[in-house]
PDB file of C-alpha atoms in Angstrom:
ATOM      1  CA  MET A   1     383.568 198.353  64.386  1.00  0.00           C
ATOM      2  CA  ALA A   2     385.739 199.817  61.913  1.00  0.00           C
ATOM      3  CA  TYR A   3     389.631 199.322  62.591  1.00  0.00           C
ATOM      4  CA  ALA A   4     391.640 203.066  62.555  1.00  0.00           C
ATOM      5  CA  THR A   5     394.130 203.605  64.205  1.00  0.00           C
ATOM      6  CA  ASN A   6     398.154 204.451  63.861  1.00  0.00           C
ATOM      7  CA  THR A   7     399.156 201.618  66.613  1.00  0.00           C
ATOM      8  CA  LYS A   8     401.543 199.266  65.576  1.00  0.00           C
ATOM      9  CA  GLU A   9     399.449 195.925  64.395  1.00  0.00           C
ATOM     10  CA  THR A  10     400.384 193.689  67.179  1.00  0.00           C
ATOM     11  CA  CYS A  11     398.745 190.778  68.713  1.00  0.00           C
ATOM     12  CA  ILE A  12     399.277 192.579  72.292  1.00  0.00           C
ATOM     13  CA  ASN A  13     398.554 195.936  71.277  1.00  0.00           C
ATOM     14  CA  MET A  14     395.240 194.683  69.545  1.00  0.00           C
ATOM     15  CA  LYS A  15     393.772 192.985  72.592  1.00  0.00           C
ATOM     16  CA  ASN A  16     394.490 196.010  74.595  1.00  0.00           C
ATOM     17  CA  ILE A  17     392.571 198.053  72.323  1.00  0.00           C
ATOM     18  CA  LEU A  18     389.593 195.149  72.322  1.00  0.00           C
ATOM     19  CA  MET A  19     389.581 195.492  76.163  1.00  0.00           C
ATOM     20  CA  GLY A  20     389.690 199.449  76.069  1.00  0.00           C
ATOM     21  CA  VAL A  21     386.364 199.453  73.740  1.00  0.00           C
ATOM     22  CA  HIS A  22     385.397 196.875  76.149  1.00  0.00           C
ATOM     23  CA  TYR A  23     384.644 194.467  72.867  1.00  0.00           C
ATOM     24  CA  LYS A  24     383.445 191.316  74.925  1.00  0.00           C
ATOM     25  CA  LYS A  25     380.405 193.038  76.055  1.00  0.00           C
ATOM     26  CA  TYR A  26     379.148 194.230  72.426  1.00  0.00           C
ATOM     27  CA  GLN A  27     380.770 191.560  70.476  1.00  0.00           C
ATOM     28  CA  TRP A  28     380.931 194.112  67.842  1.00  0.00           C
ATOM     29  CA  GLU A  29     381.697 192.816  64.006  1.00  0.00           C
ATOM     30  CA  VAL A  30     385.213 193.998  62.715  1.00  0.00           C
ATOM     31  CA  CYS A  31     386.234 195.262  59.484  1.00  0.00           C
ATOM     32  CA  GLY A  32     389.769 195.572  58.902  1.00  0.00           C
ATOM     33  CA  ASP A  33     392.448 195.109  56.121  1.00  0.00           C
ATOM     34  CA  PHE A  34     393.895 191.341  55.876  1.00  0.00           C
ATOM     35  CA  LYS A  35     396.844 191.990  58.076  1.00  0.00           C
ATOM     36  CA  VAL A  36     394.770 193.066  61.103  1.00  0.00           C
ATOM     37  CA  ILE A  37     392.294 190.273  60.501  1.00  0.00           C
ATOM     38  CA  ALA A  38     395.016 187.904  60.274  1.00  0.00           C
ATOM     39  CA  VAL A  39     396.453 189.172  64.114  1.00  0.00           C
ATOM     40  CA  LEU A  40     392.886 189.493  65.353  1.00  0.00           C
ATOM     41  CA  LEU A  41     392.396 185.799  64.698  1.00  0.00           C
ATOM     42  CA  GLY A  42     396.132 184.926  65.774  1.00  0.00           C
ATOM     43  CA  LEU A  43     397.568 184.017  62.246  1.00  0.00           C
ATOM     44  CA  GLN A  44     401.046 184.584  61.568  1.00  0.00           C
ATOM     45  CA  SER A  45     401.583 187.226  59.032  1.00  0.00           C
ATOM     46  CA  ASP A  46     403.350 187.741  55.612  1.00  0.00           C
ATOM     47  CA  TYR A  47     403.347 184.774  53.360  1.00  0.00           C
ATOM     48  CA  THR A  48     402.456 181.634  54.823  1.00  0.00           C
ATOM     49  CA  LYS A  49     401.033 178.488  53.635  1.00  0.00           C
ATOM     50  CA  TYR A  50     397.551 178.348  55.594  1.00  0.00           C
ATOM     51  CA  CYS A  51     396.679 182.135  55.444  1.00  0.00           C
ATOM     52  CA  CYS A  52     393.124 181.597  54.958  1.00  0.00           C
ATOM     53  CA  PHE A  53     390.944 181.387  58.107  1.00  0.00           C
ATOM     54  CA  LEU A  54     388.119 180.131  56.604  1.00  0.00           C
ATOM     55  CA  CYS A  55     389.526 177.149  55.139  1.00  0.00           C
ATOM     56  CA  ASP A  56     392.839 175.074  54.624  1.00  0.00           C
ATOM     57  CA  SER A  57     393.855 176.349  51.093  1.00  0.00           C
ATOM     58  CA  ASP A  58     397.336 176.008  50.299  1.00  0.00           C
ATOM     59  CA  SER A  59     398.579 179.593  49.093  1.00  0.00           C
ATOM     60  CA  ARG A  60     401.857 178.308  47.788  1.00  0.00           C
ATOM     61  CA  SER A  61     400.176 175.669  45.212  1.00  0.00           C
ATOM     62  CA  GLN A  62     399.122 177.879  42.381  1.00  0.00           C
ATOM     63  CA  ASP A  63     398.133 174.836  40.307  1.00  0.00           C
ATOM     64  CA  SER A  64     395.886 173.845  42.834  1.00  0.00           C
ATOM     65  CA  HIS A  65     394.038 177.147  43.076  1.00  0.00           C
ATOM     66  CA  CYS A  66     393.657 177.287  39.059  1.00  0.00           C
ATOM     67  CA  VAL A  67     391.577 173.981  39.006  1.00  0.00           C
ATOM     68  CA  GLY A  68     389.378 173.974  41.860  1.00  0.00           C
ATOM     69  CA  LYS A  69     387.691 176.127  44.620  1.00  0.00           C
ATOM     70  CA  SER A  70     386.657 174.310  47.037  1.00  0.00           C
ATOM     71  CA  TRP A  71     388.810 173.793  50.160  1.00  0.00           C
ATOM     72  CA  PRO A  72     388.141 171.505  53.449  1.00  0.00           C
ATOM     73  CA  LYS A  73     386.776 173.960  56.018  1.00  0.00           C
ATOM     74  CA  ARG A  74     389.330 175.042  58.995  1.00  0.00           C
ATOM     75  CA  GLN A  75     388.144 173.110  62.029  1.00  0.00           C
ATOM     76  CA  SER A  76     389.471 175.308  64.465  1.00  0.00           C
ATOM     77  CA  LEU A  77     392.169 178.016  65.188  1.00  0.00           C
ATOM     78  CA  THR A  78     394.820 176.538  67.813  1.00  0.00           C
ATOM     79  CA  PRO A  79     397.672 177.824  67.902  1.00  0.00           C
ATOM     80  CA  GLY A  80     400.778 175.878  66.713  1.00  0.00           C
ATOM     81  CA  PHE A  81     398.530 174.435  63.940  1.00  0.00           C
ATOM     82  CA  LYS A  82     398.242 175.343  60.172  1.00  0.00           C
ATOM     83  CA  ASN A  83     399.808 178.572  60.818  1.00  0.00           C
ATOM     84  CA  VAL A  84     398.283 180.073  63.937  1.00  0.00           C
ATOM     85  CA  ALA A  85     400.300 181.624  66.253  1.00  0.00           C
ATOM     86  CA  HIS A  86     398.227 183.260  69.034  1.00  0.00           C
ATOM     87  CA  GLU A  87     394.854 182.499  70.294  1.00  0.00           C
ATOM     88  CA  PRO A  88     392.105 184.302  68.524  1.00  0.00           C
ATOM     89  CA  LEU A  89     390.816 187.720  69.669  1.00  0.00           C
ATOM     90  CA  ILE A  90     387.628 187.628  68.113  1.00  0.00           C
ATOM     91  CA  GLU A  91     385.407 185.204  66.878  1.00  0.00           C
ATOM     92  CA  SER A  92     385.965 184.461  62.847  1.00  0.00           C
ATOM     93  CA  SER A  93     381.968 184.746  62.170  1.00  0.00           C
ATOM     94  CA  LYS A  94     382.327 188.292  63.291  1.00  0.00           C
ATOM     95  CA  ILE A  95     384.838 189.743  60.215  1.00  0.00           C
ATOM     96  CA  LEU A  96     383.687 191.475  57.616  1.00  0.00           C
ATOM     97  CA  LEU A  97     385.803 191.219  54.757  1.00  0.00           C
ATOM     98  CA  PRO A  98     387.234 195.023  53.231  1.00  0.00           C
ATOM     99  CA  PRO A  99     385.888 195.417  49.788  1.00  0.00           C
ATOM    100  CA  LEU A 100     388.635 198.142  49.290  1.00  0.00           C
ATOM    101  CA  HIS A 101     391.454 196.357  50.386  1.00  0.00           C
ATOM    102  CA  ILE A 102     390.120 193.492  47.634  1.00  0.00           C
ATOM    103  CA  LYS A 103     390.059 196.045  45.064  1.00  0.00           C
ATOM    104  CA  LEU A 104     393.385 197.314  46.125  1.00  0.00           C
ATOM    105  CA  GLY A 105     394.790 193.475  45.495  1.00  0.00           C
ATOM    106  CA  LEU A 106     393.141 192.987  42.492  1.00  0.00           C
ATOM    107  CA  ILE A 107     394.327 196.182  40.939  1.00  0.00           C
ATOM    108  CA  LYS A 108     397.826 195.410  42.350  1.00  0.00           C
ATOM    109  CA  ASN A 109     397.765 191.731  40.839  1.00  0.00           C
ATOM    110  CA  PHE A 110     396.500 193.282  37.397  1.00  0.00           C
ATOM    111  CA  VAL A 111     399.538 195.628  37.143  1.00  0.00           C
ATOM    112  CA  LYS A 112     402.075 193.019  38.561  1.00  0.00           C
ATOM    113  CA  ALA A 113     401.129 191.280  35.130  1.00  0.00           C
ATOM    114  CA  LEU A 114     401.574 193.885  32.874  1.00  0.00           C
ATOM    115  CA  ASP A 115     404.905 193.580  30.710  1.00  0.00           C
ATOM    116  CA  VAL A 116     406.848 196.602  32.130  1.00  0.00           C
ATOM    117  CA  ASN A 117     408.161 197.626  28.236  1.00  0.00           C
ATOM    118  CA  GLY A 118     404.307 197.569  27.257  1.00  0.00           C
ATOM    119  CA  SER A 119     402.315 200.502  26.448  1.00  0.00           C
ATOM    120  CA  ALA A 120     399.703 200.075  29.103  1.00  0.00           C
ATOM    121  CA  PHE A 121     402.565 200.121  32.051  1.00  0.00           C
ATOM    122  CA  THR A 122     404.157 202.945  30.121  1.00  0.00           C
ATOM    123  CA  TYR A 123     400.750 204.838  30.402  1.00  0.00           C
ATOM    124  CA  LEU A 124     400.432 204.554  33.773  1.00  0.00           C
ATOM    125  CA  ARG A 125     403.786 205.882  34.235  1.00  0.00           C
ATOM    126  CA  GLU A 126     402.858 209.087  32.506  1.00  0.00           C
ATOM    127  CA  LYS A 127     399.307 209.545  34.145  1.00  0.00           C
ATOM    128  CA  PHE A 128     400.685 208.919  37.534  1.00  0.00           C
ATOM    129  CA  PRO A 129     404.018 210.637  37.472  1.00  0.00           C
ATOM    130  CA  ARG A 130     404.119 211.238  41.095  1.00  0.00           C
ATOM    131  CA  LEU A 131     404.390 207.706  41.824  1.00  0.00           C
ATOM    132  CA  SER A 132     407.760 206.096  41.493  1.00  0.00           C
ATOM    133  CA  TYR A 133     408.625 203.231  39.052  1.00  0.00           C
ATOM    134  CA  GLU A 134     408.682 200.594  42.054  1.00  0.00           C
ATOM    135  CA  LYS A 135     405.424 201.737  43.007  1.00  0.00           C
ATOM    136  CA  VAL A 136     403.738 201.260  39.834  1.00  0.00           C
ATOM    137  CA  LYS A 137     405.641 198.102  39.281  1.00  0.00           C
ATOM    138  CA  ALA A 138     404.071 196.443  42.560  1.00  0.00           C
ATOM    139  CA  GLY A 139     400.880 197.895  41.551  1.00  0.00           C
ATOM    140  CA  VAL A 140     400.407 200.301  44.608  1.00  0.00           C
ATOM    141  CA  PHE A 141     397.640 202.132  44.070  1.00  0.00           C
ATOM    142  CA  VAL A 142     394.713 203.846  46.016  1.00  0.00           C
ATOM    143  CA  GLY A 143     391.158 204.080  45.703  1.00  0.00           C
ATOM    144  CA  PRO A 144     391.161 207.728  44.150  1.00  0.00           C
ATOM    145  CA  GLN A 145     393.583 206.450  41.466  1.00  0.00           C
ATOM    146  CA  ILE A 146     391.680 203.256  40.593  1.00  0.00           C
ATOM    147  CA  ARG A 147     388.065 205.727  40.306  1.00  0.00           C
ATOM    148  CA  GLU A 148     390.024 208.146  37.949  1.00  0.00           C
ATOM    149  CA  LEU A 149     391.217 204.934  35.725  1.00  0.00           C
ATOM    150  CA  PHE A 150     387.968 203.471  35.683  1.00  0.00           C
ATOM    151  CA  LYS A 151     386.877 206.646  33.794  1.00  0.00           C
ATOM    152  CA  ASP A 152     389.839 206.972  31.465  1.00  0.00           C
ATOM    153  CA  HIS A 153     388.588 205.328  28.460  1.00  0.00           C
ATOM    154  CA  GLN A 154     391.972 206.105  27.253  1.00  0.00           C
ATOM    155  CA  PHE A 155     393.573 203.912  29.117  1.00  0.00           C
ATOM    156  CA  GLU A 156     391.582 200.677  27.394  1.00  0.00           C
ATOM    157  CA  THR A 157     393.064 201.633  24.091  1.00  0.00           C
ATOM    158  CA  VAL A 158     396.704 201.113  25.193  1.00  0.00           C
ATOM    159  CA  LEU A 159     395.650 197.536  26.501  1.00  0.00           C
ATOM    160  CA  SER A 160     396.340 194.257  25.145  1.00  0.00           C
ATOM    161  CA  LYS A 161     393.302 192.214  24.085  1.00  0.00           C
ATOM    162  CA  LYS A 162     394.005 190.147  27.522  1.00  0.00           C
ATOM    163  CA  GLU A 163     394.827 193.075  29.470  1.00  0.00           C
ATOM    164  CA  LYS A 164     391.496 194.649  28.601  1.00  0.00           C
ATOM    165  CA  ALA A 165     389.127 191.510  29.291  1.00  0.00           C
ATOM    166  CA  ALA A 166     390.769 191.583  32.503  1.00  0.00           C
ATOM    167  CA  TRP A 167     390.604 195.127  33.181  1.00  0.00           C
ATOM    168  CA  GLU A 168     386.801 195.097  32.298  1.00  0.00           C
ATOM    169  CA  SER A 169     386.125 192.424  34.530  1.00  0.00           C
ATOM    170  CA  PHE A 170     388.164 194.142  37.401  1.00  0.00           C
ATOM    171  CA  LYS A 171     385.501 197.141  36.782  1.00  0.00           C
ATOM    172  CA  ASN A 172     382.478 194.644  36.653  1.00  0.00           C
ATOM    173  CA  VAL A 173     383.211 193.342  39.700  1.00  0.00           C
ATOM    174  CA  SER A 174     384.392 196.881  41.305  1.00  0.00           C
ATOM    175  CA  ASN A 175     381.034 198.505  40.168  1.00  0.00           C
ATOM    176  CA  ASN A 176     378.442 195.160  40.600  1.00  0.00           C
ATOM    177  CA  PHE A 177     379.970 193.490  43.457  1.00  0.00           C
ATOM    178  CA  LEU A 178     382.274 195.147  45.740  1.00  0.00           C
ATOM    179  CA  GLY A 179     380.204 198.273  45.958  1.00  0.00           C
ATOM    180  CA  ASN A 180     376.734 199.360  46.758  1.00  0.00           C
ATOM    181  CA  PHE A 181     374.994 197.824  43.888  1.00  0.00           C
ATOM    182  CA  LYS A 182     374.859 193.760  43.966  1.00  0.00           C
ATOM    183  CA  ALA A 183     374.355 192.430  40.205  1.00  0.00           C
ATOM    184  CA  GLU A 184     371.994 189.214  39.982  1.00  0.00           C
ATOM    185  CA  ASN A 185     375.176 187.766  38.294  1.00  0.00           C
ATOM    186  CA  PHE A 186     377.787 188.759  40.579  1.00  0.00           C
ATOM    187  CA  GLU A 187     378.961 185.013  40.325  1.00  0.00           C
ATOM    188  CA  GLU A 188     378.988 185.189  36.866  1.00  0.00           C
ATOM    189  CA  LEU A 189     381.228 188.356  36.711  1.00  0.00           C
ATOM    190  CA  VAL A 190     383.479 187.072  39.590  1.00  0.00           C
ATOM    191  CA  GLU A 191     384.150 183.759  37.692  1.00  0.00           C
ATOM    192  CA  ASN A 192     385.063 185.995  34.445  1.00  0.00           C
ATOM    193  CA  LEU A 193     387.508 187.850  36.835  1.00  0.00           C
ATOM    194  CA  MET A 194     388.942 184.849  37.659  1.00  0.00           C
ATOM    195  CA  ASP A 195     389.477 183.419  34.372  1.00  0.00           C
ATOM    196  CA  SER A 196     390.815 186.398  32.673  1.00  0.00           C
ATOM    197  CA  TYR A 197     393.427 186.956  35.190  1.00  0.00           C
ATOM    198  CA  LYS A 198     394.562 183.458  34.951  1.00  0.00           C
ATOM    199  CA  GLN A 199     394.710 184.174  31.488  1.00  0.00           C
ATOM    200  CA  LEU A 200     396.778 187.205  31.762  1.00  0.00           C
ATOM    201  CA  GLY A 201     399.093 185.469  34.064  1.00  0.00           C
ATOM    202  CA  SER A 202     398.189 186.955  37.524  1.00  0.00           C
ATOM    203  CA  ASN A 203     399.207 184.618  40.408  1.00  0.00           C
ATOM    204  CA  MET A 204     396.152 183.860  43.037  1.00  0.00           C
ATOM    205  CA  SER A 205     396.520 186.158  46.052  1.00  0.00           C
ATOM    206  CA  LEU A 206     394.526 185.550  49.452  1.00  0.00           C
ATOM    207  CA  LYS A 207     392.197 189.036  47.959  1.00  0.00           C
ATOM    208  CA  MET A 208     391.417 186.629  45.058  1.00  0.00           C
ATOM    209  CA  HIS A 209     391.164 183.668  47.050  1.00  0.00           C
ATOM    210  CA  PHE A 210     388.033 185.000  48.992  1.00  0.00           C
ATOM    211  CA  LEU A 211     386.463 186.027  45.793  1.00  0.00           C
ATOM    212  CA  ASN A 212     387.287 182.626  44.056  1.00  0.00           C
ATOM    213  CA  SER A 213     386.258 180.413  47.219  1.00  0.00           C
ATOM    214  CA  HIS A 214     384.506 182.124  49.994  1.00  0.00           C
ATOM    215  CA  LEU A 215     381.753 184.044  48.097  1.00  0.00           C
ATOM    216  CA  ASP A 216     379.008 183.627  50.451  1.00  0.00           C
ATOM    217  CA  PHE A 217     381.027 185.259  53.456  1.00  0.00           C
ATOM    218  CA  PHE A 218     380.759 188.883  51.722  1.00  0.00           C
ATOM    219  CA  PRO A 219     378.040 190.804  53.553  1.00  0.00           C
ATOM    220  CA  PRO A 220     374.825 191.342  51.036  1.00  0.00           C
ATOM    221  CA  ASN A 221     375.764 194.755  50.480  1.00  0.00           C
ATOM    222  CA  CYS A 222     379.887 195.400  50.325  1.00  0.00           C
ATOM    223  CA  GLY A 223     379.443 199.321  50.202  1.00  0.00           C
ATOM    224  CA  ASP A 224     378.206 199.096  53.845  1.00  0.00           C
ATOM    225  CA  VAL A 225     381.448 197.870  55.080  1.00  0.00           C
ATOM    226  CA  SER A 226     383.530 199.999  52.629  1.00  0.00           C
ATOM    227  CA  ASP A 227     385.978 202.446  54.294  1.00  0.00           C
ATOM    228  CA  GLU A 228     386.466 204.223  50.521  1.00  0.00           C
ATOM    229  CA  HIS A 229     385.330 207.685  52.039  1.00  0.00           C
ATOM    230  CA  ASN A 230     388.131 207.465  55.016  1.00  0.00           C
ATOM    231  CA  GLU A 231     390.845 206.439  52.234  1.00  0.00           C
ATOM    232  CA  GLN A 232     389.520 209.369  50.258  1.00  0.00           C
ATOM    233  CA  LEU A 233     390.074 211.839  53.253  1.00  0.00           C
ATOM    234  CA  TYR A 234     393.759 210.121  53.687  1.00  0.00           C
ATOM    235  CA  HIS A 235     394.534 211.099  49.822  1.00  0.00           C
ATOM    236  CA  ASP A 236     392.875 214.180  49.903  1.00  0.00           C
ATOM    237  CA  THR A 237     394.953 215.613  52.940  1.00  0.00           C
ATOM    238  CA  SER A 238     398.251 213.959  51.619  1.00  0.00           C
ATOM    239  CA  VAL A 239     397.886 215.971  48.483  1.00  0.00           C
ATOM    240  CA  MET A 240     397.785 218.925  50.476  1.00  0.00           C
ATOM    241  CA  GLU A 241     400.508 218.125  52.930  1.00  0.00           C
ATOM    242  CA  GLN A 242     402.666 217.488  49.658  1.00  0.00           C
ATOM    243  CA  ARG A 243     401.139 221.140  48.503  1.00  0.00           C
ATOM    244  CA  TYR A 244     402.205 222.889  51.481  1.00  0.00           C
ATOM    245  CA  LYS A 245     405.349 220.895  52.180  1.00  0.00           C
ATOM    246  CA  GLY A 246     404.078 219.492  55.404  1.00  0.00           C
ATOM    247  CA  LYS A 247     403.699 222.911  57.177  1.00  0.00           C
ATOM    248  CA  TRP A 248     400.072 222.620  58.890  1.00  0.00           C
ATOM    249  CA  ASP A 249     398.659 225.822  59.065  1.00  0.00           C
ATOM    250  CA  VAL A 250     395.119 227.755  58.811  1.00  0.00           C
ATOM    251  CA  ALA A 251     395.203 228.638  55.170  1.00  0.00           C
ATOM    252  CA  MET A 252     396.008 224.719  54.490  1.00  0.00           C
ATOM    253  CA  LEU A 253     392.844 223.692  56.703  1.00  0.00           C
ATOM    254  CA  ALA A 254     390.757 226.395  54.672  1.00  0.00           C
ATOM    255  CA  ASP A 255     392.230 225.230  51.450  1.00  0.00           C
ATOM    256  CA  TYR A 256     391.278 221.689  52.394  1.00  0.00           C
ATOM    257  CA  CYS A 257     387.767 222.708  53.492  1.00  0.00           C
ATOM    258  CA  TRP A 258     387.029 224.400  50.353  1.00  0.00           C
ATOM    259  CA  ILE A 259     387.657 221.843  48.241  1.00  0.00           C
ATOM    260  CA  VAL A 260     385.122 219.126  50.651  1.00  0.00           C
TER     261      VAL A 260
END
């Protein structure tokens, strides 16, 4: 079951959606972004101390994350304890981690660690002129833009030694673990990613935490649960909307169909 709706992500709305699709009867596995996962499991949103549904890691202790990856397992998801606000709507074992959103988080961490006055940041501003300075600074990119950067050898020439090491490790994990192909040395690739990001000065985000501490929770083939095709559709329609200035007509639809 993949979550795809414009409904506001609240516990009540999620509960109504699950009731509408008779979730209790079918008990599908669920894949959604981390905000949706938090709501489904009853966790508080935003930046909380205990934000992982699998363990009791302290998200506010960056030093602890740098020296270890093993944390005590959560014993339960009980409202009122360790940032749990509501009764969980599904079992945590039914959660599928979203590869695309982890990629988006990784590039965000990478870009936020760049020097805004450096050549790499300047290159990104020039390559994606439609993105505002604030969005580039915050590392807000989408899947097609990431794939475009992966193919851009010119981008690698403007990176410093530390930046290039982090970028290469990000590419390796994306192509050899978070996609349809899982390399035999995927654990080593993830370890290199964590080390290079640490050297770059990136903070430990929740998405990096799952790579660092819960590799065994990922599905055997991350590509099976990726929603990159859906995101490509949203990206393409967004481009069309800009081109036709919001006028949805037959010409716009024909143009999009021709591109597809």
